[in-house]
PDB file of C-alpha atoms in Angstrom:
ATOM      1  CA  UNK A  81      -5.931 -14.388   0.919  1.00  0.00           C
ATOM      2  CA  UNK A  82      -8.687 -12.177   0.928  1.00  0.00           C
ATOM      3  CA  UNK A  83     -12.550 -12.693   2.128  1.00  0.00           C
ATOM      4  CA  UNK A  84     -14.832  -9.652   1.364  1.00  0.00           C
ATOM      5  CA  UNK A  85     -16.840  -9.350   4.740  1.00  0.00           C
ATOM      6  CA  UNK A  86     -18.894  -6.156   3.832  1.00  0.00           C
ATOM      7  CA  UNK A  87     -21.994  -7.462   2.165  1.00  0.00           C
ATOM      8  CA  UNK A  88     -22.501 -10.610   4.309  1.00  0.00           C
ATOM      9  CA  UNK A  89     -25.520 -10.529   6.078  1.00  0.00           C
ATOM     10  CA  UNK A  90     -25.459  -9.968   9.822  1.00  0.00           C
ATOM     11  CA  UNK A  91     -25.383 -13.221  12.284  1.00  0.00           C
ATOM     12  CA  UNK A  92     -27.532 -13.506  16.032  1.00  0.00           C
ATOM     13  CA  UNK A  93     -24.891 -14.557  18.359  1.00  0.00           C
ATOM     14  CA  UNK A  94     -24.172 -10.981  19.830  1.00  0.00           C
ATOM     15  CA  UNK A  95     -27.182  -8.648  19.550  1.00  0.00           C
ATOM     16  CA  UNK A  96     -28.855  -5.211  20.374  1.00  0.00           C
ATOM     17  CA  UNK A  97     -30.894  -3.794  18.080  1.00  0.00           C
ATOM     18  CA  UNK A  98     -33.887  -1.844  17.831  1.00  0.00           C
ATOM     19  CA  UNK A  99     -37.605  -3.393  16.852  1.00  0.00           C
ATOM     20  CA  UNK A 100     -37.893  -2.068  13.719  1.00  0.00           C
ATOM     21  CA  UNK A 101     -34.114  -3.245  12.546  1.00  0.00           C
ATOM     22  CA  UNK A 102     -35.593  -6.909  10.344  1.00  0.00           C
ATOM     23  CA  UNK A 103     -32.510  -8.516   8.596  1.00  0.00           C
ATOM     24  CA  UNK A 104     -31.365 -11.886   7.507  1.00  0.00           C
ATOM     25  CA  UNK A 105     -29.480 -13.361  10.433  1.00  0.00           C
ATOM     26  CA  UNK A 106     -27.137 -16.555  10.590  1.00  0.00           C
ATOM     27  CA  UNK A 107     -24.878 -17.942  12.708  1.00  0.00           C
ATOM     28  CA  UNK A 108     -22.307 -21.447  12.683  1.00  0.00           C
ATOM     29  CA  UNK A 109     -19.730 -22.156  15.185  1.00  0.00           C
ATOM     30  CA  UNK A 110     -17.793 -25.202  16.023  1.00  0.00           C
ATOM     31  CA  UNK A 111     -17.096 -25.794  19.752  1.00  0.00           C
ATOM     32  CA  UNK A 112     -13.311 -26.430  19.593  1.00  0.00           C
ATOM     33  CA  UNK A 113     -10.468 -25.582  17.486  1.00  0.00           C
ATOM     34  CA  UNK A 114      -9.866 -28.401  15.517  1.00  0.00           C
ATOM     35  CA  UNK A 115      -7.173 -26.967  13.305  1.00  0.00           C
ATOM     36  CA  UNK A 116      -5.577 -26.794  16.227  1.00  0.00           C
ATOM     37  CA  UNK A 117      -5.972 -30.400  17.358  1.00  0.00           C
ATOM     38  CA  UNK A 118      -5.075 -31.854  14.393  1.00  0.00           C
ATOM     39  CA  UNK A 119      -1.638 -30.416  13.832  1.00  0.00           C
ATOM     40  CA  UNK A 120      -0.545 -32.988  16.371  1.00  0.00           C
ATOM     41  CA  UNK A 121      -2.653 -35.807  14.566  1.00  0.00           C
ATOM     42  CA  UNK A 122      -1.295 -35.618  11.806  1.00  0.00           C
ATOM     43  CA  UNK A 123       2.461 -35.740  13.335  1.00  0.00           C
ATOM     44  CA  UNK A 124       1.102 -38.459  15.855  1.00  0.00           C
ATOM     45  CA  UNK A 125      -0.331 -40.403  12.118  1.00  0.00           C
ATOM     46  CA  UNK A 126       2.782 -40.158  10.209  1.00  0.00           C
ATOM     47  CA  UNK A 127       4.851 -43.518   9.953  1.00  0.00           C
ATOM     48  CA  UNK A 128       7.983 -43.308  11.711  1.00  0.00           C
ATOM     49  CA  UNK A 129      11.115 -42.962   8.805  1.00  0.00           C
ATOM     50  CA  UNK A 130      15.003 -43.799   9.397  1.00  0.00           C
ATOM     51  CA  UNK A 131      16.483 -41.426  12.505  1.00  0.00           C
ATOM     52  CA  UNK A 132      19.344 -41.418  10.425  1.00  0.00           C
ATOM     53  CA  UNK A 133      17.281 -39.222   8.088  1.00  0.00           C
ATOM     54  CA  UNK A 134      17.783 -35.539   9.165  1.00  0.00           C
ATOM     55  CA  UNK A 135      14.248 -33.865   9.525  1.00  0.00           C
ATOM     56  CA  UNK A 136      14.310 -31.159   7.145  1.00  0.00           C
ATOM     57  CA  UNK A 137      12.430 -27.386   7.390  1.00  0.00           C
ATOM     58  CA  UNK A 138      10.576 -25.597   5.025  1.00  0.00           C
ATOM     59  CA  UNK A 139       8.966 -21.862   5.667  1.00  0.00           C
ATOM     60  CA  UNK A 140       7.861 -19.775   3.159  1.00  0.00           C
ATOM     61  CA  UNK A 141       6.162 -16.292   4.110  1.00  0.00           C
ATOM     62  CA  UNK A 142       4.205 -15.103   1.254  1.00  0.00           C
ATOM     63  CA  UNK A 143       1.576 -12.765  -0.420  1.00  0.00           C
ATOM     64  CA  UNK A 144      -1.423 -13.765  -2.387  1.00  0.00           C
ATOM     65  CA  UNK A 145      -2.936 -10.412  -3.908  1.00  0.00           C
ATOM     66  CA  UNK A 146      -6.337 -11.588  -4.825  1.00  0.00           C
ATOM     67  CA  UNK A 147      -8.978 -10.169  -6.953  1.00  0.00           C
ATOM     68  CA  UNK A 148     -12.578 -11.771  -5.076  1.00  0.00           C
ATOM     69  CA  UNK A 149     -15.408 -12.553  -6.311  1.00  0.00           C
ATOM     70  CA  UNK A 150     -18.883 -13.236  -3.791  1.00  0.00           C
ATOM     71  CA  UNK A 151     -22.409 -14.134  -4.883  1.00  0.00           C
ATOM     72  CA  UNK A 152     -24.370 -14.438  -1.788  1.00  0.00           C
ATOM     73  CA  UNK A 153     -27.868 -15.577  -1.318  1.00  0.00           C
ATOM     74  CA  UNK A 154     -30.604 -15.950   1.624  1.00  0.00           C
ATOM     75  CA  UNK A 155     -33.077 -18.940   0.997  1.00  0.00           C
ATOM     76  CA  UNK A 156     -31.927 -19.537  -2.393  1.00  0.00           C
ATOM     77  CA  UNK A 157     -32.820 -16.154  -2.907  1.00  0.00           C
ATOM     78  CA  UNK A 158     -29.657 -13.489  -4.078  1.00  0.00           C
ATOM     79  CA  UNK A 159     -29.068 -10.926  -2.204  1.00  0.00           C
ATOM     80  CA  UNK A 160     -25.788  -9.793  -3.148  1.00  0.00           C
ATOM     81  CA  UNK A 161     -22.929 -10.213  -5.183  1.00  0.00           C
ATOM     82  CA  UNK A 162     -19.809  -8.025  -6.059  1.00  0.00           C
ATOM     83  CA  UNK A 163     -15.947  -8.463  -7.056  1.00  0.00           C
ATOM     84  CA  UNK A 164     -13.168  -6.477  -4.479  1.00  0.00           C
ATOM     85  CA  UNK A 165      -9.908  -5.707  -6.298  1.00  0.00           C
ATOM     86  CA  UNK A 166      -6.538  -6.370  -4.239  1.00  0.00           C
ATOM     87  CA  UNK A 167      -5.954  -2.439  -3.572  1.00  0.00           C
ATOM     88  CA  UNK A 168      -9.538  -2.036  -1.934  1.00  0.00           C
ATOM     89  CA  UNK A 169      -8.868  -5.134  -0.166  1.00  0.00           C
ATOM     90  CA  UNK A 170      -5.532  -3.444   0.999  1.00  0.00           C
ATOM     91  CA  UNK A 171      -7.368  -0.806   2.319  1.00  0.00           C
ATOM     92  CA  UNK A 172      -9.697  -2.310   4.461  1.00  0.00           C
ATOM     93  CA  UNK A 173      -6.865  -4.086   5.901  1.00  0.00           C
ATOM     94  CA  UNK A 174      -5.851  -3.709   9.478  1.00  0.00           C
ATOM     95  CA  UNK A 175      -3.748  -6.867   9.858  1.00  0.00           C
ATOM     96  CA  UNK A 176      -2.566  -9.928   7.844  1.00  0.00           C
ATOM     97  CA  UNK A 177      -0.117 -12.613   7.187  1.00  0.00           C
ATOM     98  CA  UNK A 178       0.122 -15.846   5.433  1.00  0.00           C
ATOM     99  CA  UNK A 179       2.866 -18.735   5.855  1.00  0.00           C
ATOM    100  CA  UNK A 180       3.988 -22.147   4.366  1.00  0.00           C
ATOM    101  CA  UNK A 181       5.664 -24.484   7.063  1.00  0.00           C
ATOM    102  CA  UNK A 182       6.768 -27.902   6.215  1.00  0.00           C
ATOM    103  CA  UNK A 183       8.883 -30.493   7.782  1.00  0.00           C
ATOM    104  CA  UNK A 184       9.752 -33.974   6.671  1.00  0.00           C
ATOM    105  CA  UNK A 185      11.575 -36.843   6.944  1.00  0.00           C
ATOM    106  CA  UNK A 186      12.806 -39.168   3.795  1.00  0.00           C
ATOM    107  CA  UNK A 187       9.541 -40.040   2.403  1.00  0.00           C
ATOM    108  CA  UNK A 188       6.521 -38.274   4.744  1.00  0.00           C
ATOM    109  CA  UNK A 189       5.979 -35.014   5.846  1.00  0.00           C
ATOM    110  CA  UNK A 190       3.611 -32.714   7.318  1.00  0.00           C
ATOM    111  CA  UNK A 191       2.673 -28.915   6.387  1.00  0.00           C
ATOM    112  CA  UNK A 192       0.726 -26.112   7.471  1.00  0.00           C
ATOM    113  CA  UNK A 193      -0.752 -23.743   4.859  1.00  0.00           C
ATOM    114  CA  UNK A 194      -2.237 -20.772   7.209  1.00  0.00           C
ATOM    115  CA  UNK A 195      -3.698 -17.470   5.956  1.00  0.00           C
ATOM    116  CA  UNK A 196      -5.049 -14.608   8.673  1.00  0.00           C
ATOM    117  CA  UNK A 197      -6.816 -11.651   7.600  1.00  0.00           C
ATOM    118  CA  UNK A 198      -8.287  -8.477   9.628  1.00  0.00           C
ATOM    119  CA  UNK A 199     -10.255  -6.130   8.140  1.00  0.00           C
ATOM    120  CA  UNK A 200     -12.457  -2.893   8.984  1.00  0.00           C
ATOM    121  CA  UNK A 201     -14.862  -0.746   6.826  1.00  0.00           C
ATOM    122  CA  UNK A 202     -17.311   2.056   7.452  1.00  0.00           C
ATOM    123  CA  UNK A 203     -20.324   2.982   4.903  1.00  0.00           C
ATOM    124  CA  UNK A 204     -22.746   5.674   5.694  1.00  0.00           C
ATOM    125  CA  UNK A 205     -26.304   6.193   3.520  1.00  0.00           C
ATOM    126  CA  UNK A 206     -29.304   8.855   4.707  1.00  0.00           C
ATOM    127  CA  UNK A 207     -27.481   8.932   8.140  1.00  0.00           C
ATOM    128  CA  UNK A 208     -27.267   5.329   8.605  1.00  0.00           C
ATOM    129  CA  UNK A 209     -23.505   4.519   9.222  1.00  0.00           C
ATOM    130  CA  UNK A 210     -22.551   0.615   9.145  1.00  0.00           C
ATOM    131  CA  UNK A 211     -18.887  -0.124  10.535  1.00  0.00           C
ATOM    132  CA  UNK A 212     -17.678  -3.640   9.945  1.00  0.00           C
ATOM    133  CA  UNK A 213     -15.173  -5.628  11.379  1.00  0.00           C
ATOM    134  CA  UNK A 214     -13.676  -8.782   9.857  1.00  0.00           C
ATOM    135  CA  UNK A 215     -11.752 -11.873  10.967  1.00  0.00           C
ATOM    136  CA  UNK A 216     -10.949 -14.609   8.880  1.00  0.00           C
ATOM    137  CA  UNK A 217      -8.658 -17.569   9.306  1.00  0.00           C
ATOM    138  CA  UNK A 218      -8.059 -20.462   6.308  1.00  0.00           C
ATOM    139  CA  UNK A 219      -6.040 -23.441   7.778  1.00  0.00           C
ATOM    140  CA  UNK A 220      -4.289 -26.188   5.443  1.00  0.00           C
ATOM    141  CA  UNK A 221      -3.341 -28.906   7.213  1.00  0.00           C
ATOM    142  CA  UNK A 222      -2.177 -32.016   6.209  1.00  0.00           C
ATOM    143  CA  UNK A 223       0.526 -35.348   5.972  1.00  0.00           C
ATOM    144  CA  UNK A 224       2.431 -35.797   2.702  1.00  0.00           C
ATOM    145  CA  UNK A 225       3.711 -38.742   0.945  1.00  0.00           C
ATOM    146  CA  UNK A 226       7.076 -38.706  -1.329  1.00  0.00           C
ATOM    147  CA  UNK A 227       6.609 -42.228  -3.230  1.00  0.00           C
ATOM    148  CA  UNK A 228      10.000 -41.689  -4.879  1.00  0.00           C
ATOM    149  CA  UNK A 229      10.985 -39.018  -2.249  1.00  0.00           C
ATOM    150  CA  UNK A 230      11.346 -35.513  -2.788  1.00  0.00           C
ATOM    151  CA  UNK A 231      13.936 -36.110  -5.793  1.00  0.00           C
ATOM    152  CA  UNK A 232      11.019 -38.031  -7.705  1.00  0.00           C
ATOM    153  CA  UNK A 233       9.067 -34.694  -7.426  1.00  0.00           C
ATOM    154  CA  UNK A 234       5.579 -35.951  -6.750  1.00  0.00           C
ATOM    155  CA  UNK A 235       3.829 -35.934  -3.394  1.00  0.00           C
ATOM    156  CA  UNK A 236       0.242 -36.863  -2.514  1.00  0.00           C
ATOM    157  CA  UNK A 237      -1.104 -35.460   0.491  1.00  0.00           C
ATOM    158  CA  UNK A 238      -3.859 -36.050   2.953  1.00  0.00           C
ATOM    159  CA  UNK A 239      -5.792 -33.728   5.922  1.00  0.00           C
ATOM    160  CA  UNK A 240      -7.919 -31.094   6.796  1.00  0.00           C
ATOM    161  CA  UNK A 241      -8.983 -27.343   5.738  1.00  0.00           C
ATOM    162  CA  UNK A 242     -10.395 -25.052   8.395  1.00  0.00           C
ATOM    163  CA  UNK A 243     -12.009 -22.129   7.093  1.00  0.00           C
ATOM    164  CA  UNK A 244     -13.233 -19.168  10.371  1.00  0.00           C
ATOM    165  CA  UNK A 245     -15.214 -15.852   9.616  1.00  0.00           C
ATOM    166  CA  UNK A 246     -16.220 -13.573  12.077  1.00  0.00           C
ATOM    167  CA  UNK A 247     -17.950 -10.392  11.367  1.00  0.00           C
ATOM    168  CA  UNK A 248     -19.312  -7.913  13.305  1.00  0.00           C
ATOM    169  CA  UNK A 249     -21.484  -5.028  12.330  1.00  0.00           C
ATOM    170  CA  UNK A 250     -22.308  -1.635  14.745  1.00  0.00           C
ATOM    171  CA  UNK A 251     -24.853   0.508  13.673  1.00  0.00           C
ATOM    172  CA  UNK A 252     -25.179   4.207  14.405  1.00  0.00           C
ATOM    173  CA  UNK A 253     -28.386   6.171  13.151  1.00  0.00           C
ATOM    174  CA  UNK A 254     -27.525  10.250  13.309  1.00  0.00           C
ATOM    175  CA  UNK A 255     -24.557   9.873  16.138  1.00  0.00           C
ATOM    176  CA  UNK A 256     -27.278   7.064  18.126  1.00  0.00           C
ATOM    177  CA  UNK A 257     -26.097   3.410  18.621  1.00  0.00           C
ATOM    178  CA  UNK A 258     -28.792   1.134  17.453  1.00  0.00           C
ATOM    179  CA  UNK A 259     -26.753  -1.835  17.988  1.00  0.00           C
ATOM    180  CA  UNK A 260     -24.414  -4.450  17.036  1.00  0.00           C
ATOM    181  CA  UNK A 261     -24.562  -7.800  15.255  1.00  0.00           C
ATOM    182  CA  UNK A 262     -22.387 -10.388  15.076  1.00  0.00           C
ATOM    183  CA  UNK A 263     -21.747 -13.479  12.513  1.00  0.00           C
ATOM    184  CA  UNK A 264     -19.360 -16.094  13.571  1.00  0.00           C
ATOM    185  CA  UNK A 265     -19.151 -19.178  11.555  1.00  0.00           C
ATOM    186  CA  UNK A 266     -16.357 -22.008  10.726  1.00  0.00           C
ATOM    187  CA  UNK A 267     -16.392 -24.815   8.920  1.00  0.00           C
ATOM    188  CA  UNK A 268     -13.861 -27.954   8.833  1.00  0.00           C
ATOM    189  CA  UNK A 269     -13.271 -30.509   5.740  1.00  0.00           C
ATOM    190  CA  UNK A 270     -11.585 -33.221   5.040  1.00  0.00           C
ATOM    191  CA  UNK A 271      -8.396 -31.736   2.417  1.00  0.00           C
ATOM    192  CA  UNK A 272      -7.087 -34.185  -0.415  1.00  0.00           C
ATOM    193  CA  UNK A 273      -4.555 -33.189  -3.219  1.00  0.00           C
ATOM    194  CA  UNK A 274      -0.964 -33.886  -5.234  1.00  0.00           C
ATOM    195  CA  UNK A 275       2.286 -31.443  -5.909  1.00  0.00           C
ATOM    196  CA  UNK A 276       4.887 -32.221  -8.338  1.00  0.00           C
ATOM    197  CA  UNK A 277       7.721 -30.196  -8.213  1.00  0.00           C
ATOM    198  CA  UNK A 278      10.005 -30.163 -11.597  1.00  0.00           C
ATOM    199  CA  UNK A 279      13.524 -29.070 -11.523  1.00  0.00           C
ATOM    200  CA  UNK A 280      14.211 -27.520 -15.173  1.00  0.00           C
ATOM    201  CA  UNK A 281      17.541 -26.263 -14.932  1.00  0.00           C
ATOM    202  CA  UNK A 282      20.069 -25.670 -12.019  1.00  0.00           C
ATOM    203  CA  UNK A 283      18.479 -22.453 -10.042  1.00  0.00           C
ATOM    204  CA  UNK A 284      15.104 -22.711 -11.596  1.00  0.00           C
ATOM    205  CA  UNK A 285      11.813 -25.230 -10.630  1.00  0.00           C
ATOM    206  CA  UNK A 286       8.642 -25.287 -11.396  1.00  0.00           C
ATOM    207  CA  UNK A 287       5.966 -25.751  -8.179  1.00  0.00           C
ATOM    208  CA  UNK A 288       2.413 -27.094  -8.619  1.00  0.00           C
ATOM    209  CA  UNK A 289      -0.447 -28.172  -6.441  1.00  0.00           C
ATOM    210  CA  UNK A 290      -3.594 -29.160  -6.816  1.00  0.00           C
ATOM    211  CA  UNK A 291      -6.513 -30.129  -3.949  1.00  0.00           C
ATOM    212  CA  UNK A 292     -10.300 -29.885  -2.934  1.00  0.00           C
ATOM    213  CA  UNK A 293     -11.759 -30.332   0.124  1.00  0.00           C
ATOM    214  CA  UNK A 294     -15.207 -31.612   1.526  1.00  0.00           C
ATOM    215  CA  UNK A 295     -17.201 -31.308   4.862  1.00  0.00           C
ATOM    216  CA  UNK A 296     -19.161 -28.781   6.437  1.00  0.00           C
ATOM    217  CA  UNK A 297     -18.511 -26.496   3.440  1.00  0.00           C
ATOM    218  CA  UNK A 298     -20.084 -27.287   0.184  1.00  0.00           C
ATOM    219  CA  UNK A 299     -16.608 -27.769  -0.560  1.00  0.00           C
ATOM    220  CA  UNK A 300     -13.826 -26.136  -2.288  1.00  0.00           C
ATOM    221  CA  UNK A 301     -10.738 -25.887  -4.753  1.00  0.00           C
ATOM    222  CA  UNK A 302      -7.473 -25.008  -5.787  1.00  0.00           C
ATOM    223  CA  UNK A 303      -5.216 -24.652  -8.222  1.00  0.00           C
ATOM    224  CA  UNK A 304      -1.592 -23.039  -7.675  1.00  0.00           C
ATOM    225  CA  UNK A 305       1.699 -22.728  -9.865  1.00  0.00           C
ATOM    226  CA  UNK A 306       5.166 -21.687  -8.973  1.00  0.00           C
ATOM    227  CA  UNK A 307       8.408 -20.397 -10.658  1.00  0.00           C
ATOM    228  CA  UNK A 308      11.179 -20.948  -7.745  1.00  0.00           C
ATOM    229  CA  UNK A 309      14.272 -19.786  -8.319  1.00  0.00           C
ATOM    230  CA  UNK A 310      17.428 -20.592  -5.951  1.00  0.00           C
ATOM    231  CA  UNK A 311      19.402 -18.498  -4.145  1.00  0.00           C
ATOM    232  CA  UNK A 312      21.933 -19.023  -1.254  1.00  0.00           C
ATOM    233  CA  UNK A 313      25.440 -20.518  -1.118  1.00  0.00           C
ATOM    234  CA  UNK A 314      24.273 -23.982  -1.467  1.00  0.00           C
ATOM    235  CA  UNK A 315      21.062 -22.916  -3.594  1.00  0.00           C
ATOM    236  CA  UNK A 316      18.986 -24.068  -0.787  1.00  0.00           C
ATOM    237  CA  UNK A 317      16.553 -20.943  -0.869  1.00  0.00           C
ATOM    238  CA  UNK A 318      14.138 -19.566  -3.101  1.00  0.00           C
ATOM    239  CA  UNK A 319      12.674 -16.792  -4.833  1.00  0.00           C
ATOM    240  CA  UNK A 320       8.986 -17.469  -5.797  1.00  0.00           C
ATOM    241  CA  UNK A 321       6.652 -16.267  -7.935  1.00  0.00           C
ATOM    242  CA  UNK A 322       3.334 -17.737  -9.415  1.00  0.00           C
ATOM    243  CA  UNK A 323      -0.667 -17.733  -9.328  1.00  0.00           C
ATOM    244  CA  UNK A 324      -3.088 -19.534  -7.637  1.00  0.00           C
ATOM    245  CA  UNK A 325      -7.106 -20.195  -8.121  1.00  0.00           C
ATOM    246  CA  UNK A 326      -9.390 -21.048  -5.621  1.00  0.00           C
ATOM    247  CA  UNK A 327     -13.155 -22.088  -5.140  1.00  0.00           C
ATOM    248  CA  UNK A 328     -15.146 -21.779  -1.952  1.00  0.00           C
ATOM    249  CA  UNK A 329     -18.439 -22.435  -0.897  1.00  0.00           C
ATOM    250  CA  UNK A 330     -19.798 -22.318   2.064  1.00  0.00           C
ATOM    251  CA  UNK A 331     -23.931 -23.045   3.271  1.00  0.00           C
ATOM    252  CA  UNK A 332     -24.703 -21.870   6.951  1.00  0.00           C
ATOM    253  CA  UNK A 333     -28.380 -21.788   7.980  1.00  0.00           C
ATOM    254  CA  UNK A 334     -30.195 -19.626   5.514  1.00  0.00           C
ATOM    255  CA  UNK A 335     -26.969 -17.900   3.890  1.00  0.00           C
ATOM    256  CA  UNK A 336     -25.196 -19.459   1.051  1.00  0.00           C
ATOM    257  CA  UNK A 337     -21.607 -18.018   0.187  1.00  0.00           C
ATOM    258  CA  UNK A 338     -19.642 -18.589  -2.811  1.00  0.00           C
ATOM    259  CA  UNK A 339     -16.292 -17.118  -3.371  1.00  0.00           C
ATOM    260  CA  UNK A 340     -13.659 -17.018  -6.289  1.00  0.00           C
ATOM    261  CA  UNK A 341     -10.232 -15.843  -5.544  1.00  0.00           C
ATOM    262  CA  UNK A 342      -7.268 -15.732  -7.976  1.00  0.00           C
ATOM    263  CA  UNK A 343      -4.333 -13.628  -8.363  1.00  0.00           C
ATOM    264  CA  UNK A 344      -0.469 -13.654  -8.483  1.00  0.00           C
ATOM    265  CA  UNK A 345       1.499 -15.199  -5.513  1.00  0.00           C
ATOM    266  CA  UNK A 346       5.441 -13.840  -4.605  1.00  0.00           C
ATOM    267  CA  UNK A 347       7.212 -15.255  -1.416  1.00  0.00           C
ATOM    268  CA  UNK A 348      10.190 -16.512  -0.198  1.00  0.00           C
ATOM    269  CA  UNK A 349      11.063 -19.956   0.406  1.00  0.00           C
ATOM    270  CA  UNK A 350      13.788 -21.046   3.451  1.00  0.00           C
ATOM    271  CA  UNK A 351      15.320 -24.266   3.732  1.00  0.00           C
ATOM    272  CA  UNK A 352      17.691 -25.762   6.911  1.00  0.00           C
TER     273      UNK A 352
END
């Protein structure tokens, strides 16, 4: 997943600057990880099935080579808006990874959807330079219900997104530090959607989801589809290859973020 970081305005909660350096600051935190927390909620929630039912593993590593779209405004006010292809986004990047884990049990399981991305940029105008330094962290987590089991293809699914940017932005005026800002902000929502999986021949499947989420974002959505096809001595891998949409937005004091990300999707798919 991608998050474009270099336009955002700077944040307050880490700051030396000069007196005549006036921008729009903002800055959300939460005090605890709750992505964190509720990973063993949502275990703790989950009805208890058969122990004869073997609990079976899902982990898919994949890449999502987005093409973003931002509009950002200040007060209601816009003060910047841009689109940041996958290959500039791939340039920027310093580290990143994003993972599918899912376990389950007859007719309930529980996944973890988790996308980390670290990214750096420099931009210099009339011997200004502005370097900038981005985390971001998007957390699905959530319990699933099989009402005819995983045969029956349909699940409906129940948790939490938590969404975590942190920029920070150093400022150096002809080789002199003028100082840094930083802009820390997370939000957590309450995730609903459905999958239905459909099997079309022997190797190949077709993979579909669809959710939204509400909370302390203004909420968001997505849309993905998947071609999987099987691989292994007993088929029980998978190739995959698809696209997925998604919708963000995101209020936080004064700034208001919006975000469109789509693009095509490739991973890998283990079962055991």
């Amino acid at each position: 997943m991608s998050d474009d970081s270099g336009d955002r305005p700077c944040g307050s909660n880490t700051l030396k600057e000069s007196p005549d350096m006036n921008m729009v600051c903002t800055t959300a935190r939460t005090a605890l990880p709750a992505w964190a927390l509720s990973c063993l909620l949502i275990w703790a929630l989950m009805p208890a099935a058969s122990a004869a039912d073997p609990l079976q593993w899902s982990v898919t590593p994949y890449l999502w080579a987005t093409k973003t779209s931002v509009d950002l405004k200040a007060d209601g006010t816009p003060i910047g808006a841009g689109k940041i292809s996958f290959n500039d986004l791939m340039d920027a990047t310093d580290a990143s990874f994003q993972v599918f884990v899912e376990a389950g049990r007859g007719r309930w399981s529980g996944f973890a959807d988790v996308t980390y991305l670290d990214t750096s940029d420099s931009n210099t105008s009339g011997g200004l330079r502005i370097k900038t330094d981005s985390k971001s962290w998007v957390v699905d987590m959530a319990a699933a219900f099989w009402p005819a089991g995983e045969e029956g293809g349909l699940s409906l699914f129940a948790g939490m997104r938590y969404t975590s940017m942190d920029d920070e932005y150093k400022f150096v005026l002809d080789g002199v530090s003028l100082g840094t800002r930083g802009n820390d902000r997370s939000f957590t929502d309450v995730l609903l959607g459905a999958r239905y999986n459909y099997p079309f021949s022997e190797r190949w499947a077709l993979a579909t989801r669809v959710d939204g989420s509400f909370g302390d974002s203004e909420g968001t959505f997505q849309l993905e589809a998947l071609l999987r096809y099987a691989v292994g001595k007993r088929q029980q891998h998978g190739l995959l290859l698809g696209y997925r949409y998604k919708e963000a937005d995101f209020e936080s004091g004064r700034l208001e973020e919006n975000y469109e990300y789509k693009g095509p999707v490739a991973g890998f798919n283990f079962r055991f």
